[in-house]
Coordinates of C-alpha atoms and ligand atoms in Angstrom, one line a residue:
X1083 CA 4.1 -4.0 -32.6
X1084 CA 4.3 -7.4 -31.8
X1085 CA 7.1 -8.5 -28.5
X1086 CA 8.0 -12.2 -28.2
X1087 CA 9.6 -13.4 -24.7
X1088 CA 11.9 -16.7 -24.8
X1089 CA 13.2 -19.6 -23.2
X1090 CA 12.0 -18.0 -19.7
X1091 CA 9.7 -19.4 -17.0
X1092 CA 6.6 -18.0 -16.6
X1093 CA 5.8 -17.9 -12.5
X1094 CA 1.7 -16.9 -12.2
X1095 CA 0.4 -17.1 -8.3
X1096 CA -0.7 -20.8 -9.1
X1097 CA 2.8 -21.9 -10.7
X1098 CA 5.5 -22.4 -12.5
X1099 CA 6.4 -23.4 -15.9
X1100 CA 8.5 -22.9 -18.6
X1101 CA 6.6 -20.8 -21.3
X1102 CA 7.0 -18.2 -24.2
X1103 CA 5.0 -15.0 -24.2
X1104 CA 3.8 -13.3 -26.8
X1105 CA 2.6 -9.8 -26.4
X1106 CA 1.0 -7.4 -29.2
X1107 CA 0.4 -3.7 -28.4
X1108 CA -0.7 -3.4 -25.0
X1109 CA -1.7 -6.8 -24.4
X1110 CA -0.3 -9.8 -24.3
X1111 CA -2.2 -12.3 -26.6
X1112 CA -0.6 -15.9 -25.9
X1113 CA 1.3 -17.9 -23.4
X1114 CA 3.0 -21.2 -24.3
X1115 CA 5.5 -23.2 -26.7
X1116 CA 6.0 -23.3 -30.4
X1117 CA 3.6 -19.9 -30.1
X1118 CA 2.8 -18.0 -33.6
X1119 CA 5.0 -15.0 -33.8
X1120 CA 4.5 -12.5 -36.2
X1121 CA 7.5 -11.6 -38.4
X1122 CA 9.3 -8.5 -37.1
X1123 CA 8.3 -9.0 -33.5
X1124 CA 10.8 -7.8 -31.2
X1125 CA 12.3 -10.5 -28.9
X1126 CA 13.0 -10.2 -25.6
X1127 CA 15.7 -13.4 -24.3
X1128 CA 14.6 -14.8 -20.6
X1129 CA 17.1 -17.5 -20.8
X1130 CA 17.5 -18.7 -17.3
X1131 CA 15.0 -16.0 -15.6
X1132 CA 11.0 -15.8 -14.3
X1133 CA 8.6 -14.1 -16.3
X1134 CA 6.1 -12.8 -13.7
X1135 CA 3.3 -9.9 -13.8
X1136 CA 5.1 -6.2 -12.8
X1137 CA 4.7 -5.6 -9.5
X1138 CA 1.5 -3.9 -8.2
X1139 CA 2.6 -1.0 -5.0
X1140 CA -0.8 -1.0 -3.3
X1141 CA 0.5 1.8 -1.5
X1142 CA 2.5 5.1 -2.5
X1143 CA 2.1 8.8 -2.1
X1144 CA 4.0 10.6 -4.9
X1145 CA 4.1 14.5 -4.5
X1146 CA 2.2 14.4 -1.7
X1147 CA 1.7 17.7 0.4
X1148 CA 2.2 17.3 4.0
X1149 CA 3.6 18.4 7.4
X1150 CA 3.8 21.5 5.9
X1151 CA 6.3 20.4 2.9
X1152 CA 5.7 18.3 -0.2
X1153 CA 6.9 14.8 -0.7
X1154 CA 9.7 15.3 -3.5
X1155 CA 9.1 11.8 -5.2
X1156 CA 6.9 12.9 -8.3
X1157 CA 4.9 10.7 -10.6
X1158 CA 6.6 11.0 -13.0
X1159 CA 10.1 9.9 -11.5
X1160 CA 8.6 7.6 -9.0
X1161 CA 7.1 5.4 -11.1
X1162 CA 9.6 5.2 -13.7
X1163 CA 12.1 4.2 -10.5
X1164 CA 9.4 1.3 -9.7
X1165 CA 10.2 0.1 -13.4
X1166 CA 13.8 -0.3 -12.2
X1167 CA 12.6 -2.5 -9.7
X1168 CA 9.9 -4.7 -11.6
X1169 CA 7.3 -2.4 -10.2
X1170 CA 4.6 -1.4 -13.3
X1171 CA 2.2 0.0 -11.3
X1172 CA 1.1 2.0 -8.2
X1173 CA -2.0 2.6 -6.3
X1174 CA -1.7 6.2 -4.6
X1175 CA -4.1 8.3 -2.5
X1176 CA -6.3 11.3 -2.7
X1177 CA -5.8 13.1 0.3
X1178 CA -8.9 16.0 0.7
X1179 CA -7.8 18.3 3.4
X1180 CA -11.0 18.7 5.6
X1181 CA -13.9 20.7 4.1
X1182 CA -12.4 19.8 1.1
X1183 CA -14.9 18.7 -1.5
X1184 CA -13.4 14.9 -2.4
X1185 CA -14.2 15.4 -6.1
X1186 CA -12.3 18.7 -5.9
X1187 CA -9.0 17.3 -4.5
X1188 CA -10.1 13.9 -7.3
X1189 CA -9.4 15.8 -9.7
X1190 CA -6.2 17.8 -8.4
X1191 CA -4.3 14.5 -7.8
X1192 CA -5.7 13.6 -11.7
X1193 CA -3.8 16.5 -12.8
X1194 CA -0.8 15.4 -10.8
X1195 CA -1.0 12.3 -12.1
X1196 CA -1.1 12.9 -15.9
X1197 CA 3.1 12.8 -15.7
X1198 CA 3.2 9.6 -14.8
X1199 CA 5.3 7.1 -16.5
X1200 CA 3.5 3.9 -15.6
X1201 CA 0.1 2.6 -14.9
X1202 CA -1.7 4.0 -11.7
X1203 CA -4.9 4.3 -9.6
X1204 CA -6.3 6.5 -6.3
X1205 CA -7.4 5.3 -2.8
X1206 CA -9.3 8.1 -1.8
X1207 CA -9.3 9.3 1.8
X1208 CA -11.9 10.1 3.6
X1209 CA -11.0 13.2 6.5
X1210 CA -14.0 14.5 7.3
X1211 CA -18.0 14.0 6.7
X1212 CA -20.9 15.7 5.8
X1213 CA -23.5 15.4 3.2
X1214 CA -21.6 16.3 0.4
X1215 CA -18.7 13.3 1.4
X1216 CA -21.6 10.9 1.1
X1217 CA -22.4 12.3 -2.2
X1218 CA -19.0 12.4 -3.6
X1219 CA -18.0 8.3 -2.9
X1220 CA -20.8 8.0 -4.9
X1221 CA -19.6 9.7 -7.4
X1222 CA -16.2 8.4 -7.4
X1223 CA -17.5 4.8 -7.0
X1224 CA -19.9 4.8 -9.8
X1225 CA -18.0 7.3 -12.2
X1226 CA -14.5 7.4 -11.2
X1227 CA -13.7 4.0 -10.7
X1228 CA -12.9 4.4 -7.1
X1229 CA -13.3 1.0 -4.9
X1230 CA -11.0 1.9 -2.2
X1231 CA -11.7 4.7 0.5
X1232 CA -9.2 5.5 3.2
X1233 CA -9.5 6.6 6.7
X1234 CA -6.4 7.7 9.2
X1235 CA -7.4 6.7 12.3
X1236 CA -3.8 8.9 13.2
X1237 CA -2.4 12.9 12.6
X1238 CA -5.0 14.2 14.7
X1239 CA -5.5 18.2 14.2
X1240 CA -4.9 17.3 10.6
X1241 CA -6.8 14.7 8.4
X1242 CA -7.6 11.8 11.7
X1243 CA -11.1 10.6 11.2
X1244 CA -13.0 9.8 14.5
X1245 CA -15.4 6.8 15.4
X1246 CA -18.0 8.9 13.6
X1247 CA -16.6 9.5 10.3
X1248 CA -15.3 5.9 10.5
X1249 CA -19.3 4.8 10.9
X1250 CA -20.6 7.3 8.4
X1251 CA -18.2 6.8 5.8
X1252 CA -18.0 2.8 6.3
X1253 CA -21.9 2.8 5.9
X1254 CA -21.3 4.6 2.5
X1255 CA -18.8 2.1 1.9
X1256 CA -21.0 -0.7 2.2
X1257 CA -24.0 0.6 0.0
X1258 CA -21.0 1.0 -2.5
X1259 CA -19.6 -1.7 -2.6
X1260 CA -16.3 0.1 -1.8
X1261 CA -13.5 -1.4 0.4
X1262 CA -12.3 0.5 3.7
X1263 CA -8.8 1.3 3.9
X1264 CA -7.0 2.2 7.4
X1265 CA -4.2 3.9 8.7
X1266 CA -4.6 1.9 12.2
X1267 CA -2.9 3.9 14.9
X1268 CA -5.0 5.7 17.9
X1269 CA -4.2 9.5 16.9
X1270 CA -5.4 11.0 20.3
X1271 CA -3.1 8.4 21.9
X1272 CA 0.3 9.3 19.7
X1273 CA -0.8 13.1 20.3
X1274 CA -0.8 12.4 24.2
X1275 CA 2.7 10.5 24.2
X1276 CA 4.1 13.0 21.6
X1277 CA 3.5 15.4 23.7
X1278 CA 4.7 13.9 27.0
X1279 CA 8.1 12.7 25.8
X1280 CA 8.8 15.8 24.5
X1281 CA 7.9 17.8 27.4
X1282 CA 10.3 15.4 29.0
X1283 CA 13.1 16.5 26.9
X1284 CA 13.1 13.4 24.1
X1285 CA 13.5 15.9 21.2
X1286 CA 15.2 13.9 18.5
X1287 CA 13.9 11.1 16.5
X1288 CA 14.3 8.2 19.3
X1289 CA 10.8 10.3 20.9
X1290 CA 8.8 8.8 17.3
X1291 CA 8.7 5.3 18.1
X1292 CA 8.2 6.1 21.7
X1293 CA 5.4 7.9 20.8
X1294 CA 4.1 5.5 19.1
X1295 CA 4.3 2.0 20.9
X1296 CA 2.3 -1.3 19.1
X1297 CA -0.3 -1.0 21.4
X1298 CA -1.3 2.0 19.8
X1299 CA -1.4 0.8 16.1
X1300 CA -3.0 -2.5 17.8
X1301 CA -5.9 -0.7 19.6
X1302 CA -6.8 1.2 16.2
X1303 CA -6.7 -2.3 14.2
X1304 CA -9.2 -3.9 16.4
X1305 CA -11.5 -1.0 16.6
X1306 CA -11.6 -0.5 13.1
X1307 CA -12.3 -4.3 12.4
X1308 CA -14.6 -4.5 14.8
X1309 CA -17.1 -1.4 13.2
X1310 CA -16.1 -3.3 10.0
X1311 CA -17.7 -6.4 11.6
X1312 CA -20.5 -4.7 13.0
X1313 CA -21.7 -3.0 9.8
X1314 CA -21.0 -5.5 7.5
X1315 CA -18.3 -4.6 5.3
X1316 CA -14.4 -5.9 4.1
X1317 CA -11.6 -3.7 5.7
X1318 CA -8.1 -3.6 4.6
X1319 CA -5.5 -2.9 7.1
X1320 CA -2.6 -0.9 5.6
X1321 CA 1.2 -0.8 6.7
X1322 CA 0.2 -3.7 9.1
X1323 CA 3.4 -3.0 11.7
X1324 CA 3.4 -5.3 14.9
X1325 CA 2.5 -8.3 16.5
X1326 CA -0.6 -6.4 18.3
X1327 CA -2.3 -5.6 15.2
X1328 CA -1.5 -8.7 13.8
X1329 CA -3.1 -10.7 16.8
X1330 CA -6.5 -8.4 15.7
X1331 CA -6.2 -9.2 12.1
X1332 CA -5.7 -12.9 13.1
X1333 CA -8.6 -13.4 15.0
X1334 CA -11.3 -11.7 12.8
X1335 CA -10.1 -13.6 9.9
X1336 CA -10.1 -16.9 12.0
X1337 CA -13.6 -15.7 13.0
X1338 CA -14.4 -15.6 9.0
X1339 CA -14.5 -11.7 8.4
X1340 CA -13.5 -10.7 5.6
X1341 CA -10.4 -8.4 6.8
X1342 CA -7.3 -7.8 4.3
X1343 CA -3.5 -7.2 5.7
X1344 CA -1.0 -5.3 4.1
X1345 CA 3.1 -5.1 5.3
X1346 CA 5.6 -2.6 4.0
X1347 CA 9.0 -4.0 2.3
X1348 CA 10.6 -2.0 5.1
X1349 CA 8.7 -3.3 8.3
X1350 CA 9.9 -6.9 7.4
X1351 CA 13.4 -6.1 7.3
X1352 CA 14.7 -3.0 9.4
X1353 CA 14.2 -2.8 13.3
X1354 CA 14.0 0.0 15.8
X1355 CA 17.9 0.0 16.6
X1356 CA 17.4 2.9 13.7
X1357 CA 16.4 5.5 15.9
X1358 CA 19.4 5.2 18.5
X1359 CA 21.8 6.4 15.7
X1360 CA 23.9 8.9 16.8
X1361 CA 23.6 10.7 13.5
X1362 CA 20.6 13.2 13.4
X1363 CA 19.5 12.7 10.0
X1364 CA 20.5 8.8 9.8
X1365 CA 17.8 8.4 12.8
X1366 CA 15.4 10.9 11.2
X1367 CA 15.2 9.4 7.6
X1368 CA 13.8 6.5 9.3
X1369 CA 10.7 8.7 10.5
X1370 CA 7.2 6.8 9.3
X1371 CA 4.4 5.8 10.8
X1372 CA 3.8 3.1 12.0
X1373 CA 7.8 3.3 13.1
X1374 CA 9.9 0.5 12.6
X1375 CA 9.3 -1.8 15.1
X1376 CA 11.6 -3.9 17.6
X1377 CA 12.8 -7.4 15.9
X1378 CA 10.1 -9.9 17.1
X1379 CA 7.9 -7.5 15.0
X1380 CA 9.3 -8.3 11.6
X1381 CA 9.6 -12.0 12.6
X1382 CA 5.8 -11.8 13.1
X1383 CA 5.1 -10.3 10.1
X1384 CA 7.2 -13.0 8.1
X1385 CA 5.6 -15.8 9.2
X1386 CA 2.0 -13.5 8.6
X1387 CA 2.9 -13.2 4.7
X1388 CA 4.3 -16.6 4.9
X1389 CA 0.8 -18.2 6.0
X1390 CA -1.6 -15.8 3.9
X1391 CA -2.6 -14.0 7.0
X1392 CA -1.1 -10.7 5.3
X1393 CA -2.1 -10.7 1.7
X1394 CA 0.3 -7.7 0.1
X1395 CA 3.3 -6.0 0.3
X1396 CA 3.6 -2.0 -0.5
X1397 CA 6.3 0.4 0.3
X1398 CA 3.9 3.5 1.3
X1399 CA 6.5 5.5 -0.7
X1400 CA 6.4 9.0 0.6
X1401 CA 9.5 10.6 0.0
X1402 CA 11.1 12.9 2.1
X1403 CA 15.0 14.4 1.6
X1404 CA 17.3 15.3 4.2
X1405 CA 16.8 18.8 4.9
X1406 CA 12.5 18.5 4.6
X1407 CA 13.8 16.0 7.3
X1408 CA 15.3 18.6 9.0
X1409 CA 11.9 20.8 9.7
X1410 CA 11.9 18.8 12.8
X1411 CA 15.5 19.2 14.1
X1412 CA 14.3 20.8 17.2
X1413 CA 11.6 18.6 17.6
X1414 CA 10.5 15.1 16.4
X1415 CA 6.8 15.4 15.9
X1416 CA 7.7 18.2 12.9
X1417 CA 10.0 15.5 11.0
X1418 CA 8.0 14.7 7.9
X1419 CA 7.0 11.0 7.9
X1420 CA 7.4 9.0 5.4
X1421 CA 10.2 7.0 3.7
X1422 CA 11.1 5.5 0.0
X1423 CA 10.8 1.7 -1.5
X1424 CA 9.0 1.7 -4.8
X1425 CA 12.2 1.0 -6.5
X1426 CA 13.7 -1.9 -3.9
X1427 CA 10.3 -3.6 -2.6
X1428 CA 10.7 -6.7 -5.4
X1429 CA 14.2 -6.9 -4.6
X1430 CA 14.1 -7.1 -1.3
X1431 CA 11.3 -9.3 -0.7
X1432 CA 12.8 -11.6 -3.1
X1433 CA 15.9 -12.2 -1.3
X1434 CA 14.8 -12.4 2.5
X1435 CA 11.4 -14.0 0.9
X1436 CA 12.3 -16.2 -2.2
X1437 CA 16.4 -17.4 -1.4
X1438 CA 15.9 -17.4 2.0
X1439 CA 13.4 -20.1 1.8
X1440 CA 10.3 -18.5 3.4
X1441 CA 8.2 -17.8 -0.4
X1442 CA 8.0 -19.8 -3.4
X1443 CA 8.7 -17.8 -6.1
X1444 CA 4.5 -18.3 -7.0
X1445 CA 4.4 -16.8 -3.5
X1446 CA 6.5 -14.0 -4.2
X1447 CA 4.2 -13.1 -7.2
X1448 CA 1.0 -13.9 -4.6
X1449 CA 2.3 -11.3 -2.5
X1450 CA 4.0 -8.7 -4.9
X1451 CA 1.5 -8.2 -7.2
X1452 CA -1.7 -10.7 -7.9
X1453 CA -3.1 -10.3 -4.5
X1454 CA -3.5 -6.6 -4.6
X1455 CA -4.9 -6.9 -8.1
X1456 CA -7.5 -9.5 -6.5
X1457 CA -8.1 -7.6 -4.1
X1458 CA -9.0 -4.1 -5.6
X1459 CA -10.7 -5.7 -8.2
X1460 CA -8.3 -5.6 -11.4
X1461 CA -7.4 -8.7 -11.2
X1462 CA -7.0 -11.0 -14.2
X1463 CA -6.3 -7.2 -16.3
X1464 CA -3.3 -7.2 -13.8
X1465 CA -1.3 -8.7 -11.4
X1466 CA -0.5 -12.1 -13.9
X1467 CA 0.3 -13.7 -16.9
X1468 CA -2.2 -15.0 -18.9
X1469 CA -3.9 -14.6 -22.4
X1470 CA -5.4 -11.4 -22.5
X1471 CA -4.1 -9.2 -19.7
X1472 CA -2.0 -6.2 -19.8
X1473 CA 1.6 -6.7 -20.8
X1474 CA 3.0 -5.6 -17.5
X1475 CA 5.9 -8.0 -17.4
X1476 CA 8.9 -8.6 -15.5
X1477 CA 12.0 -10.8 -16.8
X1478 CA 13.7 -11.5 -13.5
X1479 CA 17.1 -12.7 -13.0
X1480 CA 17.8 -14.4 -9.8
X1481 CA 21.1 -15.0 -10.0
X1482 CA 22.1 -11.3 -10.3
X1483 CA 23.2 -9.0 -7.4
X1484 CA 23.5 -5.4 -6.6
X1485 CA 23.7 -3.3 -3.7
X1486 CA 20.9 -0.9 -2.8
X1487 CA 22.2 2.5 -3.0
X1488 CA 21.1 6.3 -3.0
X1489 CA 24.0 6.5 -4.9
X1490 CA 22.5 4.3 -7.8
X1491 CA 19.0 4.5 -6.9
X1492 CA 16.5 6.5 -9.5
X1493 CA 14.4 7.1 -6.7
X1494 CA 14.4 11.0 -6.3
X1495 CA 15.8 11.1 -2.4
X1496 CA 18.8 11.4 -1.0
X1497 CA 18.9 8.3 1.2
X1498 CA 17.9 4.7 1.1
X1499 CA 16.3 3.0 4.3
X1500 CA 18.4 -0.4 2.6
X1501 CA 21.6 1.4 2.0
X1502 CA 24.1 -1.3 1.4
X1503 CA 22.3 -3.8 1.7
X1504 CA 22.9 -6.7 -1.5
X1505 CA 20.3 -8.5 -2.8
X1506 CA 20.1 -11.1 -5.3
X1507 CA 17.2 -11.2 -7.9
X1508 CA 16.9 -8.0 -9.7
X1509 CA 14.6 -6.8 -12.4
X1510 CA 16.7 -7.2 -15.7
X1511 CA 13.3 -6.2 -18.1
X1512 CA 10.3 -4.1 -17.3
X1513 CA 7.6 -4.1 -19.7
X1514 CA 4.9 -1.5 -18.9
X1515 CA 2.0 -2.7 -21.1
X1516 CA 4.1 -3.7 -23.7
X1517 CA 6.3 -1.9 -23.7
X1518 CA 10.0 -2.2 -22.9
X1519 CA 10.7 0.8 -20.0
X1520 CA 13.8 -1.1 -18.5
X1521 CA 16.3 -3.3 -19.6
X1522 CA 20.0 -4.1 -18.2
X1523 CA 20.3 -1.1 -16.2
X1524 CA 18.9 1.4 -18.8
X1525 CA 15.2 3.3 -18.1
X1526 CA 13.6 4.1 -20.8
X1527 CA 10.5 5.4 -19.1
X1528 CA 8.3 8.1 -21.0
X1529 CA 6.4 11.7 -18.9
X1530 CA 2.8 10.7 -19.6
X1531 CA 2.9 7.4 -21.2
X1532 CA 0.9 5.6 -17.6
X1533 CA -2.7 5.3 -17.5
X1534 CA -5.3 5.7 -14.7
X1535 CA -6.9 2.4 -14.2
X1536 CA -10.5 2.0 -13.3
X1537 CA -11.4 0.0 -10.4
X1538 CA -14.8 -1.2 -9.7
X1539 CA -16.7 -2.0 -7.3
X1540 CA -18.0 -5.3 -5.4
X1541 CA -15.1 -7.2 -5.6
X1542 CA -16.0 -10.9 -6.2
X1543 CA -15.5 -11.3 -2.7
X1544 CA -18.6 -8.9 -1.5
X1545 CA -20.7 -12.1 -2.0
X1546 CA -18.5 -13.8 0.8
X1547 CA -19.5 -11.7 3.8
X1548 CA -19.5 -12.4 7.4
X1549 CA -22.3 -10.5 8.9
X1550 CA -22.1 -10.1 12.6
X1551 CA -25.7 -11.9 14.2
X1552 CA -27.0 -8.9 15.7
X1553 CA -27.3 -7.7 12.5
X1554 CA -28.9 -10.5 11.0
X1555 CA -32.5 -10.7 12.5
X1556 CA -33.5 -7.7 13.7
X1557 CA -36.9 -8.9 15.3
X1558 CA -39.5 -6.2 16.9
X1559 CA -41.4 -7.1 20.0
X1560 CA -45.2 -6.9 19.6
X1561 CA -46.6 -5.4 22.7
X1562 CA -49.5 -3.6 24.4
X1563 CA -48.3 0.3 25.0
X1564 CA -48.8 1.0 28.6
X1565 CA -51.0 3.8 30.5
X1566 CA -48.9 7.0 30.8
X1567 CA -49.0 8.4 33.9
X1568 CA -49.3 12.3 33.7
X1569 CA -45.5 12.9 35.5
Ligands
URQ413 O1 0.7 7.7 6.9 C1 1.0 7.5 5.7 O2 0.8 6.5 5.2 C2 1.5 8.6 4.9 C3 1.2 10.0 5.4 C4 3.0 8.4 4.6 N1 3.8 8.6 5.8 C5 4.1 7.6 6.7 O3 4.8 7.8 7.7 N2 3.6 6.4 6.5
ZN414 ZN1 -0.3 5.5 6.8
ZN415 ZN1 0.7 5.9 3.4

């Protein structure tokens, strides 16, 4: 089955230019004019739109089980709603409870995963350590394709790692040739403030972003780059948040260390103001961490993506509705954390990115989907369009609006952090490797039809490492042992 894609422009991370694309089965096979179509080929018209690579979410937990609920964004549904939204494939997380073997809970989110509807792949976490965690990255690094391992430096009492199993596992990492992921925000710190400002009577959801200030998430980013730098190996800062994290990521990658920033769709766009609405569940659907942040935060971080200091975008998609919101109506450290965005994150980075002047649409592509691909080491199979890649393809219109909705949305939630908000630039066909899963407003997405995609290891940039000078020469001191003197 052959699919032929016309009169569009074809918008890689290098460029621009106008460009037919031809696609057979899962791949697509040529790029250019005057191409050689096969008869019968089904063609798709991108008169007066982009052609780019799908959008790669670096960051999403579908049907994920925490705060004592589960997030009710499957993966099936969720990443059939990304298709709405040019999105064509996630990256999601194993999360082991600890003492939980990581091959055990591997294979659990595997099974999870079998429904989805488009391409996938796990960071898996890493929440506690003994022998058998050392044993298991290996495994998943050499026969799972696993290049990713996270580490929540927050939720203490639940899956926070300390300095120590930051060390351990980072070691691990580095004989792998495995990338570190954090969750950068001191958890012994947001335990103490949590506890404070509610014992001070801040019940409601204003007590989450008191409870967790920038110089919390800022503290954790620098400590976690710094036993990156000491032991030698990249790091990759998720949800990147606030100025004071950003200052930490700055500096090390000024310094040359190979450190990676990520920003969520929804830290560049909505402000702390969130939390002072009157409405209970308004202010509590607004619950993540890191929390939205106060505006010179989301200026920050735009000028961060602008200047290649932040590398991706993700949504961290973690879906919770209104009443599994509600679990913490008496208090605000029980409201379930996490929000939606799989199906708006290309929309909305488009508008406030591409027509608001600060991305080129190559940019946009950088920064939506080629970057991450680069980056976890799947990259030129995804993330853009070329000759022999998968035929994960977005026809984009940019001259088309809508406004986000819950009412519309096909994410499964019953609110939208961008409700009402109207962008322009919206997905008008998703191919998911080849084929067509969206088109004018209609999903076609199929249970099963997404694949788990193998990552490996040593990412080209592993050869590019700044090791710290300590490190470099360890030199012994030749010397005469002296008399003991019986003590
Ligand atoms: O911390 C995360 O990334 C997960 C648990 C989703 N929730 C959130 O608030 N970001
Ligand atoms: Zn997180
Ligand atoms: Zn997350």
């Amino acid at each position: 089955m052959a699919t032929h894609i016309v009169n569009g422009t074809v918008v890689t991370a290098e460029r621009e230019f106008r460009a037919d694309v031809l696609i057979e089965g899962d791949k697509i096979v040529a790029v250019g004019e005057n191409l050689d179509v096969p008869a019968g080929a089904e063609q798709v018209d991108a008169t007066d739109c982009y052609v780019m690579p799908g959008g790669i979410d670096p960051h999403t937990h579908m049907q994920l089980p925490f705060m004592g609920t589960v997030a009710s964004e499957d993966f099936f549904s969720g990443t059939a709603a990304g298709f709405a939204g040019g999105n064509t494939m996630i990256i999601d997380f194993v999360i082991p409870n600890p003492q939980e073997p990581l091959m055990a809970a591997y294979e659990k989110w595997r099974g999870w995963a079998e429904k989805s509807a488009g391409d996938y792949s796990f960071h898996v976490a890493v929440t506690w350590w003994d022998d058998s965690v050392h044993a298991d990255m290996g495994k998943l690094a050499t026969e799972r394709g696993v290049n990713s391992f996270k580490h929540f430096m927050a939720y203490k009492g639940a899956i926070m790692c300390d300095d120590e199993v930051l060390v351990n596992s980072f070691t691990r990492a580095r004989e792998l040739g495995a990338l570190c992921t954090v969750h950068a925000e001191n958890g012994e710190l947001v335990f103490r403030l949590q506890k404070e400002i509610f014992e001070r009577g801040i019940t409601g959801p204003e007590g989450h972003p008191l409870s967790r200030p920038p110089e919390v998430e800022g503290e954790a980013a620098n400590r976690a780059i710094r036993i990156a730098e000491v032991l030698g190996v990249p790091l990759y800062l998720v949800h990147t948040s606030c100025i004071d994290a950003l200052e930490a990521l700055t500096r090390a990658r000024l310094e040359g260390q190979r450190v990676f920033g990520e920003c969520l769709a929804g830290h560049l766009l909505i402000d702390d103001s969130v939390y002072r609405k009157k409405d209970w569940n308004e202010a509590a659907h607004y619950v993540m961490s890191p929390p939205f942040r106060s505006k010179e935060h989301q200026d920050a971080l735009w000028r961060a993506l602008q200047s290649g200091m932040i590398q991706t975008t993700a949504t961290d998609h973690c879906c919770f509705c209104t009443p599994q919101k509600q679990m913490g109506i008496d208090d605000f450290r029980q409201i379930p954390n996490g929000t939606a965005g799989v199906e708006d994150r290309m929309g909305v980075i488009w508008h406030h990115g591409v027509n608001k002047g600060r991305l080129t649409p190559s940019e946009f592509v950088a920064v939506t989907s080629t970057n991450a691909a680069k980056i976890f080491n799947i990259f030129p199979r995804k993330g853009t369009i070329a000759a022999g890649a998968d035929a994960d393809v977005v026809v984009w219109d940019p001259k088309v609006s809508r406004t986000i909705s819950a009412k519309t949305h096909h994410q499964k939630i019953d609110f939208n952090i961008f409700e009402g908000m109207e962008v322009t630039g919206v997905a008008r066909t998703t191919l998911s490797r080849g084929k067509v899963v969206w088109h004018d407003g209609k999903l076609s997405a199929e249970e099963g039809a997404g694949r788990y995609v193998d990552r490996p290891c040593f990412a080209p940039y592993w050869s590019a490492q700044k090791t710290t000078n300590r490190l470099a020469e360890p030199t012994k001191v030749e010397r005469v042992r002296p008399e003991v003197e019986k003590s």
